[in-house]
């Protein structure tokens, strides 16, 4: 049932404040201001030396975001790869590793094969899945469910942000166990996590502006997405969403990589979507944006309104985000990334929920 939406994808984008709120509530003890993990998660993070993550597509991008959280909040090194590579890499695994698999369906063939490889190597197996009865869930030592509800649109939206919510809660729990976060730190992070649904609702208000952009974007042959830090995997996710459903060629880059090649592509026909939360690397992103502007690139800046003003770069459009703790920015900035893809594909008359050549669940290698 699409409710009063035209597509499942639209419904699922708009559902995010609710389902992310539900997921956060599952992993947070509100009264205590602390995260809580399911009892079956019998991992002693003090004895863990490394987290190894494997997933595909959008779930892989959730893992890339989580790498920043595990490394920063819990001082845990992270190794991550797409599952189709992971399964054949012959990566050495140790009993002090935790292997983490992320999957909406819980049936993705490559992710499941990676899980079995890690299991044979003796690592503890955690999974973040949306379907609790799935094969990946059944074969894991502990399951951390996302409470997104059924996701019908082939382009993953609400499953992604729910995965991020679970992964941030897990990183906080790991940081607490390892003593890298004080009780105060944890309270601050938990209150940031709790603020996400409200901020998502604010971010959804950018929809009218994004709709206005769709016509321009639909004319493009190529679109670049740039971000730094946690906005870098978001740039990859934004580009994947756009190519999946509009069939426009799109690439995500780490903003600092621009001058190592992709800047050669920039001219007035290439829209450049810059995801620029007000974090520690904001100034760096702005200087990359100035390099794009100087070469005639047409910038769509997604950032906090005051930040966009301060950036003083000529843009084709700005998409205003509310102010927030930058640690949770990936959850909120996912919304404009999804809306940009949705409205562009809609404007082009594409089949948003059932894009060509794609299956919701990729159960063959
Ligand atoms: O069910 P999974 O999360 O394991 O699926 C992984 C990918 O196939 C999936 O995220 C795919 O990339 C989506 N179509 C992205 O929108």
mmCIF file of N, CA and C and ligand atoms in Angstrom, residues 9 55-61 102-112 128-131 136 151 153-157 159-160 163 237 240-241 244-245 355 358-363, ligand 1:
data_model
loop_
_atom_site.group_PDB
_atom_site.id
_atom_site.type_symbol
_atom_site.label_atom_id
_atom_site.label_comp_id
_atom_site.label_asym_id
_atom_site.label_seq_id
_atom_site.Cartn_x
_atom_site.Cartn_y
_atom_site.Cartn_z
ATOM 1 N N UNK A 9 8.749 4.276 -3.352
ATOM 2 C CA UNK A 9 9.971 4.987 -2.967
ATOM 3 C C UNK A 9 9.637 6.284 -2.230
ATOM 4 N N UNK A 55 29.348 -6.026 2.719
ATOM 5 C CA UNK A 55 27.960 -5.793 2.284
ATOM 6 C C UNK A 55 27.992 -5.382 0.823
ATOM 7 N N UNK A 56 26.826 -5.193 0.225
ATOM 8 C CA UNK A 56 26.728 -4.779 -1.181
ATOM 9 C C UNK A 56 25.913 -3.491 -1.324
ATOM 10 N N UNK A 57 26.224 -2.749 -2.339
ATOM 11 C CA UNK A 57 25.402 -1.598 -2.732
ATOM 12 C C UNK A 57 25.236 -0.607 -1.600
ATOM 13 N N UNK A 58 23.989 -0.229 -1.391
ATOM 14 C CA UNK A 58 23.690 0.771 -0.374
ATOM 15 C C UNK A 58 24.089 0.303 1.029
ATOM 16 N N UNK A 59 23.922 -0.997 1.294
ATOM 17 C CA UNK A 59 24.305 -1.523 2.605
ATOM 18 C C UNK A 59 25.813 -1.377 2.820
ATOM 19 N N UNK A 60 26.574 -1.510 1.734
ATOM 20 C CA UNK A 60 28.031 -1.298 1.805
ATOM 21 C C UNK A 60 28.330 0.170 2.166
ATOM 22 N N UNK A 61 27.566 1.081 1.595
ATOM 23 C CA UNK A 61 27.792 2.494 1.928
ATOM 24 C C UNK A 61 27.465 2.782 3.395
ATOM 25 N N UNK A 102 25.902 -6.391 6.625
ATOM 26 C CA UNK A 102 24.767 -5.468 6.585
ATOM 27 C C UNK A 102 23.943 -5.809 5.354
ATOM 28 N N UNK A 103 22.649 -6.037 5.549
ATOM 29 C CA UNK A 103 21.802 -6.395 4.416
ATOM 30 C C UNK A 103 20.339 -6.120 4.726
ATOM 31 N N UNK A 104 19.682 -5.435 3.837
ATOM 32 C CA UNK A 104 18.245 -5.216 4.002
ATOM 33 C C UNK A 104 17.530 -6.566 3.921
ATOM 34 N N UNK A 105 17.722 -7.279 2.809
ATOM 35 C CA UNK A 105 16.974 -8.520 2.563
ATOM 36 C C UNK A 105 17.466 -9.676 3.422
ATOM 37 N N UNK A 106 18.756 -9.668 3.729
ATOM 38 C CA UNK A 106 19.349 -10.812 4.432
ATOM 39 C C UNK A 106 19.532 -12.017 3.529
ATOM 40 N N UNK A 107 19.373 -11.822 2.211
ATOM 41 C CA UNK A 107 19.471 -12.942 1.268
ATOM 42 C C UNK A 107 20.496 -12.699 0.175
ATOM 43 N N UNK A 108 21.215 -11.606 0.217
ATOM 44 C CA UNK A 108 22.156 -11.288 -0.862
ATOM 45 C C UNK A 108 23.261 -12.344 -0.925
ATOM 46 N N UNK A 109 23.406 -12.941 -2.108
ATOM 47 C CA UNK A 109 24.288 -14.117 -2.246
ATOM 48 C C UNK A 109 25.726 -13.816 -1.833
ATOM 49 N N UNK A 110 26.274 -12.706 -2.307
ATOM 50 C CA UNK A 110 27.682 -12.417 -2.009
ATOM 51 C C UNK A 110 27.879 -12.124 -0.518
ATOM 52 N N UNK A 111 26.913 -11.449 0.077
ATOM 53 C CA UNK A 111 27.036 -11.116 1.502
ATOM 54 C C UNK A 111 26.975 -12.399 2.336
ATOM 55 N N UNK A 112 26.095 -13.295 1.939
ATOM 56 C CA UNK A 112 25.974 -14.568 2.639
ATOM 57 C C UNK A 112 27.256 -15.391 2.494
ATOM 58 N N UNK A 128 23.389 -6.873 10.605
ATOM 59 C CA UNK A 128 22.370 -5.827 10.675
ATOM 60 C C UNK A 128 21.439 -6.110 9.502
ATOM 61 N N UNK A 129 20.252 -6.624 9.785
ATOM 62 C CA UNK A 129 19.341 -7.025 8.710
ATOM 63 C C UNK A 129 17.948 -6.464 8.953
ATOM 64 N N UNK A 130 17.206 -6.356 7.857
ATOM 65 C CA UNK A 130 15.842 -5.836 7.977
ATOM 66 C C UNK A 130 14.811 -6.965 8.000
ATOM 67 N N UNK A 131 15.228 -8.146 7.512
ATOM 68 C CA UNK A 131 14.298 -9.282 7.502
ATOM 69 C C UNK A 131 14.800 -10.303 8.533
ATOM 70 N N UNK A 136 20.782 -14.747 6.269
ATOM 71 C CA UNK A 136 21.903 -14.070 6.939
ATOM 72 C C UNK A 136 21.609 -13.952 8.439
ATOM 73 N N UNK A 151 10.540 -3.033 2.745
ATOM 74 C CA UNK A 151 10.969 -2.018 1.782
ATOM 75 C C UNK A 151 10.681 -2.581 0.396
ATOM 76 N N UNK A 153 10.368 -0.489 -2.738
ATOM 77 C CA UNK A 153 11.107 0.187 -3.816
ATOM 78 C C UNK A 153 12.449 -0.502 -4.003
ATOM 79 N N UNK A 154 12.847 -0.706 -5.253
ATOM 80 C CA UNK A 154 14.130 -1.366 -5.508
ATOM 81 C C UNK A 154 15.285 -0.500 -4.994
ATOM 82 N N UNK A 155 15.135 0.804 -5.114
ATOM 83 C CA UNK A 155 16.157 1.705 -4.571
ATOM 84 C C UNK A 155 15.991 1.766 -3.055
ATOM 85 N N UNK A 156 17.009 1.371 -2.347
ATOM 86 C CA UNK A 156 16.928 1.316 -0.886
ATOM 87 C C UNK A 156 16.972 2.735 -0.293
ATOM 88 N N UNK A 157 16.059 3.004 0.612
ATOM 89 C CA UNK A 157 16.032 4.337 1.250
ATOM 90 C C UNK A 157 15.948 4.194 2.762
ATOM 91 N N UNK A 159 15.726 1.558 4.584
ATOM 92 C CA UNK A 159 16.577 0.508 5.169
ATOM 93 C C UNK A 159 17.962 1.086 5.457
ATOM 94 N N UNK A 160 18.436 1.943 4.540
ATOM 95 C CA UNK A 160 19.766 2.558 4.699
ATOM 96 C C UNK A 160 19.847 3.395 5.976
ATOM 97 N N UNK A 163 19.769 1.271 8.990
ATOM 98 C CA UNK A 163 21.075 0.618 9.185
ATOM 99 C C UNK A 163 22.032 1.588 9.875
ATOM 100 N N UNK A 237 26.488 7.081 -2.229
ATOM 101 C CA UNK A 237 25.087 6.642 -2.146
ATOM 102 C C UNK A 237 24.190 7.525 -3.025
ATOM 103 N N UNK A 240 24.690 6.516 -6.594
ATOM 104 C CA UNK A 240 24.066 5.214 -6.887
ATOM 105 C C UNK A 240 22.555 5.380 -7.053
ATOM 106 N N UNK A 241 21.938 6.130 -6.132
ATOM 107 C CA UNK A 241 20.488 6.344 -6.234
ATOM 108 C C UNK A 241 20.134 6.959 -7.576
ATOM 109 N N UNK A 244 20.654 4.490 -10.547
ATOM 110 C CA UNK A 244 19.698 3.375 -10.513
ATOM 111 C C UNK A 244 18.341 3.729 -11.100
ATOM 112 N N UNK A 245 17.835 4.882 -10.735
ATOM 113 C CA UNK A 245 16.443 5.147 -11.114
ATOM 114 C C UNK A 245 16.262 6.168 -12.230
ATOM 115 N N UNK A 355 13.186 -0.066 -11.443
ATOM 116 C CA UNK A 355 14.128 0.325 -12.501
ATOM 117 C C UNK A 355 14.568 -0.873 -13.339
ATOM 118 N N UNK A 358 17.220 -4.301 -12.685
ATOM 119 C CA UNK A 358 17.533 -4.472 -11.262
ATOM 120 C C UNK A 358 16.511 -5.341 -10.545
ATOM 121 N N UNK A 359 16.995 -6.088 -9.536
ATOM 122 C CA UNK A 359 16.116 -6.875 -8.684
ATOM 123 C C UNK A 359 16.241 -6.344 -7.261
ATOM 124 N N UNK A 360 15.170 -6.480 -6.494
ATOM 125 C CA UNK A 360 15.210 -5.999 -5.119
ATOM 126 C C UNK A 360 16.218 -6.784 -4.306
ATOM 127 N N UNK A 361 16.256 -8.075 -4.558
ATOM 128 C CA UNK A 361 17.144 -8.904 -3.759
ATOM 129 C C UNK A 361 18.009 -9.733 -4.711
ATOM 130 N N UNK A 362 19.319 -9.617 -4.565
ATOM 131 C CA UNK A 362 20.230 -10.236 -5.524
ATOM 132 C C UNK A 362 20.733 -11.553 -4.939
ATOM 133 N N UNK A 363 19.975 -12.624 -5.228
ATOM 134 C CA UNK A 363 20.245 -13.914 -4.586
ATOM 135 C C UNK A 363 21.138 -14.816 -5.433
HETATM 136 O O1 LIG B 1 19.357 -6.669 0.530
HETATM 137 P P1 LIG B 1 20.690 -6.042 0.586
HETATM 138 O O2 LIG B 1 20.779 -4.893 1.527
HETATM 139 O O3 LIG B 1 21.788 -7.059 0.905
HETATM 140 O O4 LIG B 1 20.980 -5.502 -0.858
HETATM 141 C C1 LIG B 1 22.210 -4.930 -1.205
HETATM 142 C C2 LIG B 1 22.132 -4.206 -2.524
HETATM 143 O O5 LIG B 1 21.734 -5.084 -3.551
HETATM 144 C C3 LIG B 1 21.166 -3.016 -2.491
HETATM 145 O O6 LIG B 1 21.494 -2.108 -1.479
HETATM 146 C C4 LIG B 1 21.158 -2.276 -3.839
HETATM 147 O O7 LIG B 1 22.392 -1.663 -4.060
HETATM 148 C C5 LIG B 1 20.008 -1.266 -3.891
HETATM 149 N N1 LIG B 1 19.309 -1.378 -5.128
HETATM 150 C C6 LIG B 1 20.462 0.156 -3.691
HETATM 151 O O8 LIG B 1 19.437 1.073 -3.826
#
